[in-house]
Coordinates of C-alpha atoms and ligand atoms in Angstrom, one line a residue:
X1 CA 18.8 -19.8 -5.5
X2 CA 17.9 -18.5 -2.3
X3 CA 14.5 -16.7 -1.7
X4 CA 12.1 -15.3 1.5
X5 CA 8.8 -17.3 1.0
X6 CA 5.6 -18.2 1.7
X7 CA 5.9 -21.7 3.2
X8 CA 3.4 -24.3 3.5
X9 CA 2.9 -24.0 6.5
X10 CA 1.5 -20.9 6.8
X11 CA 4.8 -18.6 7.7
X12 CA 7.3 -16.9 5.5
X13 CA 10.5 -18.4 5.4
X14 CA 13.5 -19.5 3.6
X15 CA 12.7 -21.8 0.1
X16 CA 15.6 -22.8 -2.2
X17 CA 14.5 -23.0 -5.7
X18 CA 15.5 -23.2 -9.4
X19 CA 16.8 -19.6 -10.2
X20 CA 14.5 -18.5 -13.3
X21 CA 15.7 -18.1 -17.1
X22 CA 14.1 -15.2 -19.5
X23 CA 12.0 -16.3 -22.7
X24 CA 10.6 -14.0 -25.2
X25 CA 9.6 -10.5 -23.4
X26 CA 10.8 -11.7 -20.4
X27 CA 13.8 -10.6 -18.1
X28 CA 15.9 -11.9 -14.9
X29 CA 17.0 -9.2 -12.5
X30 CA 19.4 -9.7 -9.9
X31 CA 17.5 -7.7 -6.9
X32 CA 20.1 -4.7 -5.5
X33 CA 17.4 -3.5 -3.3
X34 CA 14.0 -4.7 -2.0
X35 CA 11.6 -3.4 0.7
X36 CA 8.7 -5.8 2.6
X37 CA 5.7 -4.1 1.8
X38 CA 2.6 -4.1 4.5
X39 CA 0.7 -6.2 1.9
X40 CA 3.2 -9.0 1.9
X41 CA 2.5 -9.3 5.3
X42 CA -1.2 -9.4 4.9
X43 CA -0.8 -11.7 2.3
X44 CA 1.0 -14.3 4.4
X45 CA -1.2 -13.5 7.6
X46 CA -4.0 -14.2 5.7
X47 CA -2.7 -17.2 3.6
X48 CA -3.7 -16.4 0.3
X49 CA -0.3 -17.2 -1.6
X50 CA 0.6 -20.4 -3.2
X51 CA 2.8 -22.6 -0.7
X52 CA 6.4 -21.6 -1.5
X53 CA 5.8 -18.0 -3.7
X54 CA 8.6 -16.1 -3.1
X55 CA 7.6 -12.4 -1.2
X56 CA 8.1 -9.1 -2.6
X57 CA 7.0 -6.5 -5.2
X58 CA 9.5 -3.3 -4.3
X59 CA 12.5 -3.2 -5.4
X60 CA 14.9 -3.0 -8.1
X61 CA 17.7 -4.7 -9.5
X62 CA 20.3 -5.4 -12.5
X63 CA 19.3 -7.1 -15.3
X64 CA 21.5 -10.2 -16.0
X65 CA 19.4 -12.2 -18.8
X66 CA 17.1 -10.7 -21.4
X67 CA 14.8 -12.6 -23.6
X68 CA 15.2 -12.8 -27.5
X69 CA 12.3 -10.2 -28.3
X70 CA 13.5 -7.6 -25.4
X71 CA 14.2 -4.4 -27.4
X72 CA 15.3 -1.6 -24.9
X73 CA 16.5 -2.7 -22.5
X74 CA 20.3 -4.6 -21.8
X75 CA 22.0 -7.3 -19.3
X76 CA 23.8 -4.2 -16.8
X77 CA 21.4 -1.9 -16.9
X78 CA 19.8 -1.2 -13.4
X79 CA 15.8 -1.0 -13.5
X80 CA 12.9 -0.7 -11.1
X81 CA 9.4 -2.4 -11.7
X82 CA 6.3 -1.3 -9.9
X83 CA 4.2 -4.0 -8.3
X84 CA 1.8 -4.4 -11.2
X85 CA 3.3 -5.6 -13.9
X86 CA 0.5 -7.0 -16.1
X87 CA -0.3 -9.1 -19.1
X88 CA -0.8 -5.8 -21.3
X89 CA -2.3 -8.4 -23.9
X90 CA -5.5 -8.6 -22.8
X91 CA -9.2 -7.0 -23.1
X92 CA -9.1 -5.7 -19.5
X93 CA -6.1 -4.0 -20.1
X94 CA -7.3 -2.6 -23.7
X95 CA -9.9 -1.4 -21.9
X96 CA -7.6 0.7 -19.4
X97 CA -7.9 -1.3 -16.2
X98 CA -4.6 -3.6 -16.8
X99 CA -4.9 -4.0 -13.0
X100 CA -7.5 -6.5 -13.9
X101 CA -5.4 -8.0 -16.9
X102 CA -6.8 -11.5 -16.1
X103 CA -9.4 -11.1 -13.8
X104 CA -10.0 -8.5 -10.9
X105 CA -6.9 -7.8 -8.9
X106 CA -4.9 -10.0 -11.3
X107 CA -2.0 -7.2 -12.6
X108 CA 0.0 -7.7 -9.4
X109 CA 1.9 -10.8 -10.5
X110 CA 5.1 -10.1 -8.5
X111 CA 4.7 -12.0 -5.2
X112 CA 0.8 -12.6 -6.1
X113 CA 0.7 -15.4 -8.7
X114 CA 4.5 -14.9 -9.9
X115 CA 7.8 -14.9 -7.6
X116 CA 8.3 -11.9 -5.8
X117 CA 11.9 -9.6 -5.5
X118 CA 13.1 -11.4 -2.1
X119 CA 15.6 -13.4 -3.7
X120 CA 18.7 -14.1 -5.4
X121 CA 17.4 -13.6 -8.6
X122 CA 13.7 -12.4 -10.1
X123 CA 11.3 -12.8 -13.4
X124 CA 10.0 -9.8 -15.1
X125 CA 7.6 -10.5 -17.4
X126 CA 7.5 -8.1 -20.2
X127 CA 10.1 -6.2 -19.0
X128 CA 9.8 -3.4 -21.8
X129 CA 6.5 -2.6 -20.7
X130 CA 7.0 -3.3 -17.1
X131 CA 10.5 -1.2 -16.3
X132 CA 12.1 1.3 -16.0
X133 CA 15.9 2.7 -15.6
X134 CA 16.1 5.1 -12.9
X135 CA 16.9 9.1 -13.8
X136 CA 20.5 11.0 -13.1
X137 CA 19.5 12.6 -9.7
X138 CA 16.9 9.8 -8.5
X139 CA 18.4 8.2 -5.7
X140 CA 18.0 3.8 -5.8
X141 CA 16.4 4.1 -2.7
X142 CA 13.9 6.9 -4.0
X143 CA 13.2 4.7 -6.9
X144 CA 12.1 2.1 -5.2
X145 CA 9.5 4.1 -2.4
X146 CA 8.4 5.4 -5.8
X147 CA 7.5 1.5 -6.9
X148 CA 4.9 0.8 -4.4
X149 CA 4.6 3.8 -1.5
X150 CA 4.8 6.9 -4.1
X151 CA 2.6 5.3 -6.6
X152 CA 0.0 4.1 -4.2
X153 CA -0.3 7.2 -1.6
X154 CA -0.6 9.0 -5.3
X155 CA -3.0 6.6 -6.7
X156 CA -5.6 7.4 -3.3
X157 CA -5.1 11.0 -4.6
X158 CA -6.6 10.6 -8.0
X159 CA -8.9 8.5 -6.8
X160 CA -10.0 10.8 -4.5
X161 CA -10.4 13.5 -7.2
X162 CA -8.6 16.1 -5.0
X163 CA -8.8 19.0 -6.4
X164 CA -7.2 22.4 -5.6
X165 CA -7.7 24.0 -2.7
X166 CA -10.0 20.9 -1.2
X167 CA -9.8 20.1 2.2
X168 CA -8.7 16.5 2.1
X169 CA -8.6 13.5 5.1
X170 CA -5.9 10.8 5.0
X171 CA -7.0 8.2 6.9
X172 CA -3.6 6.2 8.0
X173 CA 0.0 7.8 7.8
X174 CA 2.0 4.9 7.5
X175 CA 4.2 4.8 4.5
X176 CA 1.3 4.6 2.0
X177 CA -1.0 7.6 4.1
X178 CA 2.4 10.1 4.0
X179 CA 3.0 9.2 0.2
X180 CA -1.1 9.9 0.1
X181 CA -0.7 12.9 2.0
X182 CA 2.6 14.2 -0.5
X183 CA 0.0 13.2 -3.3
X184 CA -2.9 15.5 -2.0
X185 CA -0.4 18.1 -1.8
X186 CA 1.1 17.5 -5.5
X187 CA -2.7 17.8 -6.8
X188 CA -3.2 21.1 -5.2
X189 CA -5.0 20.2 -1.5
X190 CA -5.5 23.2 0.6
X191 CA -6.3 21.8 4.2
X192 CA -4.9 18.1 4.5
X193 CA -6.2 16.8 7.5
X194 CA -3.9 13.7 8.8
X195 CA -5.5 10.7 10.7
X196 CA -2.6 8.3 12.8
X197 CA -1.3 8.4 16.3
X198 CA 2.8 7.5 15.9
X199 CA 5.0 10.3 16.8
X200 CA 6.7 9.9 13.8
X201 CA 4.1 9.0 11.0
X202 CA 2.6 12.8 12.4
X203 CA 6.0 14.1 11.6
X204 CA 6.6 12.9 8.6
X205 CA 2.9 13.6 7.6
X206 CA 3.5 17.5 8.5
X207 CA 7.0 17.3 6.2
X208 CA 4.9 16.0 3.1
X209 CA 1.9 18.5 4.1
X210 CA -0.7 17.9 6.4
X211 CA -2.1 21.3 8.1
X212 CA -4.3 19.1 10.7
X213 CA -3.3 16.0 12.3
X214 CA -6.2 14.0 14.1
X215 CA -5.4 10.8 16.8
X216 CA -7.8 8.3 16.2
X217 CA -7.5 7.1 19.8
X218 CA -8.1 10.3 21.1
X219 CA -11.9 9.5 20.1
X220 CA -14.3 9.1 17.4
X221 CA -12.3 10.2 13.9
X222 CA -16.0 10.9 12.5
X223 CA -16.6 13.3 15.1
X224 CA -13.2 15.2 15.2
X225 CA -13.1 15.9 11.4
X226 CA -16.7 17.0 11.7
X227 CA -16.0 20.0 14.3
X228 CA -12.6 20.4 12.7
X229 CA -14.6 21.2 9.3
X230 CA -17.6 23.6 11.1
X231 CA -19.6 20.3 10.5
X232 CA -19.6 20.5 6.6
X233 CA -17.2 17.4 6.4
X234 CA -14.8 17.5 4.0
X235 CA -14.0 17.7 0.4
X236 CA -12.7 13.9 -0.3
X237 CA -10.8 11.4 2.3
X238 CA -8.2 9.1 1.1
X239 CA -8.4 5.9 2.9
X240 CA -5.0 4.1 3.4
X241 CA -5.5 2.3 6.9
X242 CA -7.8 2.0 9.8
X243 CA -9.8 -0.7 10.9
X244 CA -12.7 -2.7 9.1
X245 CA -14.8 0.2 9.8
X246 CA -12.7 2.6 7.5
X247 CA -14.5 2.5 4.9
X248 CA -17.6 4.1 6.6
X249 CA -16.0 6.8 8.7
X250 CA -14.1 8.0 5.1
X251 CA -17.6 8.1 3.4
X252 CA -19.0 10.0 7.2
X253 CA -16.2 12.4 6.7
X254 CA -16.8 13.8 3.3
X255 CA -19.5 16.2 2.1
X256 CA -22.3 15.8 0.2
X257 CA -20.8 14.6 -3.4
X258 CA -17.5 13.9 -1.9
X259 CA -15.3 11.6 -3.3
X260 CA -13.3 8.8 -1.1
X261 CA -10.3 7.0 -2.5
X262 CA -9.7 4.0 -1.1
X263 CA -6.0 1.8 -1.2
X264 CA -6.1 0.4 2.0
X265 CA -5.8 -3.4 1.9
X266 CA -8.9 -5.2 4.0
X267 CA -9.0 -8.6 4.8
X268 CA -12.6 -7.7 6.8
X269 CA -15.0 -5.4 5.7
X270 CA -17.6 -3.7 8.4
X271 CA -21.2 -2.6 7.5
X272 CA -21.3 0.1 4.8
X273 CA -24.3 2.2 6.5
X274 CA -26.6 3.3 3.1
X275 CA -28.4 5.3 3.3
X276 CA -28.2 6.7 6.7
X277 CA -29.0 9.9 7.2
X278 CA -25.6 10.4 9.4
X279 CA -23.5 9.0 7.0
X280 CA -25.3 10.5 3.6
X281 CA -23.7 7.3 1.6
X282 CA -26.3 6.2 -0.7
X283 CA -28.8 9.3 -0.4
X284 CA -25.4 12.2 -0.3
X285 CA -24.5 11.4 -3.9
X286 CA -20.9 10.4 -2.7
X287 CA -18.5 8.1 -4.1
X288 CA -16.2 5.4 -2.9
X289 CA -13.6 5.3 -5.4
X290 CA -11.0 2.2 -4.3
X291 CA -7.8 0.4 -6.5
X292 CA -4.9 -1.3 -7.3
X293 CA -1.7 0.9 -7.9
X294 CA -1.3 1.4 -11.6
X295 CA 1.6 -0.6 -13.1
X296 CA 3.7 -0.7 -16.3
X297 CA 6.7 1.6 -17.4
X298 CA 5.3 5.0 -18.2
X299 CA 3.6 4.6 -14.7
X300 CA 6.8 3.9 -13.2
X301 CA 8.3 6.9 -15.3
X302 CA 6.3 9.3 -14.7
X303 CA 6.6 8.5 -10.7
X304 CA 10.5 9.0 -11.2
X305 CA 10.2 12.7 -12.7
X306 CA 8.5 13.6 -9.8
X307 CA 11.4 12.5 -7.5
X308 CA 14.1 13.8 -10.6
X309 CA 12.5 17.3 -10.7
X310 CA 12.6 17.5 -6.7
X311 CA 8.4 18.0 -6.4
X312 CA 8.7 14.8 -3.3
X313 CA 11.4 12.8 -1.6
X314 CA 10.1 9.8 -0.2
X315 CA 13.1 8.6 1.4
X316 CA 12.5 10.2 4.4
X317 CA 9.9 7.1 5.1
X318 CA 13.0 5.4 5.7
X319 CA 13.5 4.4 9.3
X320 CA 14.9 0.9 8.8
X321 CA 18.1 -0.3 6.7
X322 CA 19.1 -3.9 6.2
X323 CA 22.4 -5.0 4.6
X324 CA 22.6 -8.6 3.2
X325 CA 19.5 -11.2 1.5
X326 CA 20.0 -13.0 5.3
X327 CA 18.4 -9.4 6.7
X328 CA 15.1 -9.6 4.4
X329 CA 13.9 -11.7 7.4
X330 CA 14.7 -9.2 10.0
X331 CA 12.9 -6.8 7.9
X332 CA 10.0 -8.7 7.0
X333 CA 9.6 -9.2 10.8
X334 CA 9.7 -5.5 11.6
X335 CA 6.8 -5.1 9.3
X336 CA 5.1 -7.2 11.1
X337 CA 5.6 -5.9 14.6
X338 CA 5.5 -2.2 13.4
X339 CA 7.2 -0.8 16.4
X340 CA 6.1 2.9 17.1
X341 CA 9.3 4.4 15.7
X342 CA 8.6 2.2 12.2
X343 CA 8.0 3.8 9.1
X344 CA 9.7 1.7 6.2
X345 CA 12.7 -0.8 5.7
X346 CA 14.9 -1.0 3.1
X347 CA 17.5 -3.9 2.4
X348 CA 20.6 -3.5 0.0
X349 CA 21.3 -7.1 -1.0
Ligands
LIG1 P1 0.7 0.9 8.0 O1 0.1 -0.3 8.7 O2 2.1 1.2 8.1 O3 -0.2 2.2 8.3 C1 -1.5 2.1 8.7 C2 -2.0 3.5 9.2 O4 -3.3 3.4 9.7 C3 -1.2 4.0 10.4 O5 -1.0 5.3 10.3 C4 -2.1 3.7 11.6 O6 -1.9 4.5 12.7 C5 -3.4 3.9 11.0 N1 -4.5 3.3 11.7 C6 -4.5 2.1 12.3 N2 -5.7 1.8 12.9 C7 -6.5 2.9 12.6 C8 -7.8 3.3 13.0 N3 -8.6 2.5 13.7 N4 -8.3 4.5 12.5 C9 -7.5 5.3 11.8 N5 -6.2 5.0 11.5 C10 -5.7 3.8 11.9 O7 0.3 0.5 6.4 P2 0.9 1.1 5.0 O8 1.0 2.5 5.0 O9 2.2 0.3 4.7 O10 -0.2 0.5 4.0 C11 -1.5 1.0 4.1 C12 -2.5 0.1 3.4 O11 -2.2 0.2 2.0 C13 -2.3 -1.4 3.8 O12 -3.6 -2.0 3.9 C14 -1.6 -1.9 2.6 O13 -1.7 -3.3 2.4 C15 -2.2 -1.1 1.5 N6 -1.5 -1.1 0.2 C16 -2.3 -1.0 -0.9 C17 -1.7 -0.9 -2.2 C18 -2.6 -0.8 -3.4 O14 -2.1 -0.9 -4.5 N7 -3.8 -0.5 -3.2 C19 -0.2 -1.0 -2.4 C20 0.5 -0.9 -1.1 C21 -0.1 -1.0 0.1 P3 -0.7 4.4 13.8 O15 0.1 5.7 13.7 O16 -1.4 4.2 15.1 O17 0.1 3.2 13.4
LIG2 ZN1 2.7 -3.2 -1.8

């Protein structure tokens, strides 16, 4: 089959390989629909795939083999998995944090240590525990921005602890910072203060809810949160981009005993001030709260309702659409240049 890669030289690419066969739990999916995610492009920019892994860990597709021990779930039937699907069947995962199943950061197998979506055909392991059909009402395309985008911004949410009527920062309105901003909202935020610069991240960020938007290159984010919060900071930030030095504005930003939430992806880290007096972080009794999307089927079912019962539309994040597996490329590459008027691609197969 074909499939969009990591190659060994370093780039993504086209691999041929053998198309995969179910065992057991297992499933193959013929991919309908698949979106390039921001951390498949870290992944490959900062080489930390094994040579020819095929890319990709949103999407969905039709089932076309099932294992002998699959129970619910038939060849025809049209699913969507969320980018962790774990090994359920380990003491990690007993213990609640199946994104570690195997090790920290170990649940995201799709694309990670398992073949990713881009491709004719894809793997799910466990696929009872891992999938999910998609709702009467739930667009395909909704499904699969609530895979990764909805699940994540959500995730920096509850991380975040926001609770209702808190004045919340989302650092980063990209795809993940809106979904984080539609999250903050669906927990009850009053004030959502929304930190980017695009002309459409700010209005897409004001459709899902923020009251405030702030332009980190209009100067220092610290600073205008500060005045914009009479200098009390404020309730929790959820980090979801921004430089190495995120991590320290978000715990600048928040009060004493605020919370910060942190999904964003680094491949560097800055200094963590502790225990500065201007930063409160280590002496403020605040928390830096960070994470892996959850995975698994009542995850991913849960993430559906909210898109069945109308309480958020995600596919307004889409700017981009791709027709054809040739076009994964093109859209790969998009997410790597991030023009201004990107928010999100999306490629029927
Ligand atoms: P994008 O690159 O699309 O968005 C990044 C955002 O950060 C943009 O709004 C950008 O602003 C803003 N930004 C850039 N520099 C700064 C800065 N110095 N200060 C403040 N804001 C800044 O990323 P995505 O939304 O796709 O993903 C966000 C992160 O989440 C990524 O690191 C991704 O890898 C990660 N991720 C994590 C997952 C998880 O499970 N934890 C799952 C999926 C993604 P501008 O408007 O100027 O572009
Ligand atoms: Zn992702």
């Amino acid at each position: 089959m074909k499939a969009f890669a990591y190659l060994p030289d370093g780039t993504a690419g086209w691999v041929e390989k053998e198309r995969p066969h179910p065992s057991g739990y297992d499933a193959v999916i013929r991919p309908l629909l698949v979106a390039p995610c921001t951390s498949d492009v870290h992944n490959v920019a900062i080489g930390c795939l094994q040579p020819n892994r095929v890319l990709g860990h949103e999407g969905l597709g039709e089932i076309v083999e099932v294992g002998d021990l699959v129970r619910d779930f038939r060849v025809g039937d049209v699913v969507v998995v969320p980018p962790v699907t774990p090994d359920w069947r380990t003491v990690p995962s007993q213990l609640g944090a199946h994104q570690h199943c195997a090790g920290l950061i170990t649940g995201q197998k799709l694309s990670n240590s398992e073949d990713g979506l881009m491709a004719e055909y894809a793997l799910i392991r466990d696929i009872d525990a891992n999938a999910a059909r998609i709702p009467d009402g739930v667009t395909l395309e909704g499904a699969v921005l609530a895979a990764d985008m909805l699940n994540t911004g959500l995730y920096g949410a509850e991380l975040a602890e926001v609770q209702p009527g808190d004045t919340v920062v989302v650092m980063g309105i990209g795809p993940v910072g809106l979904m984080a901003v539609a999250g903050a909202r669906l927990r009850g935020a009053g004030r959502i203060i929304a930190i980017g610069s695009r002309p459409k991240c700010v209005e897409l960020a004001r459709l899902y809810g923020a009251t405030d938007i702030v332009n980190y290159k209009e100067g220092d984010v610290e600073r205008q949160v500060h005045l914009l919060t009479d200098k009390q900071g404020a309730d929790c930030c959820i980090c979801a981009g921004g430089g190495p030095e995120a991590l320290g504005q978000a715990a600048a930003m928040v009060r004493w005993g605020g919370t910060v939430g942190n999904v964003n992806y680094f491949t560097t880290y800055g200094d963590l001030p502790l225990n500065n007096v201007r930063f409160g972080f280590g002496m403020g009794n605040k928390t830096i709260r960070g994470g892996e999307c959850p995975g698994g089927r009542a995850r991913m079912e849960r993430l559906l309702r909210l898109l069945q019962y109308g309480r958020v539309d995600p596919t307004p994040l889409i700017t981009h659409r791709f027709t054809g597996l040739d076009q994964v490329e093109d859209a790969f590459r998009l997410m790597e240049k991030k023009p201004p008027a990107l928010v999100k691609t999306m490629v029927a197969l």
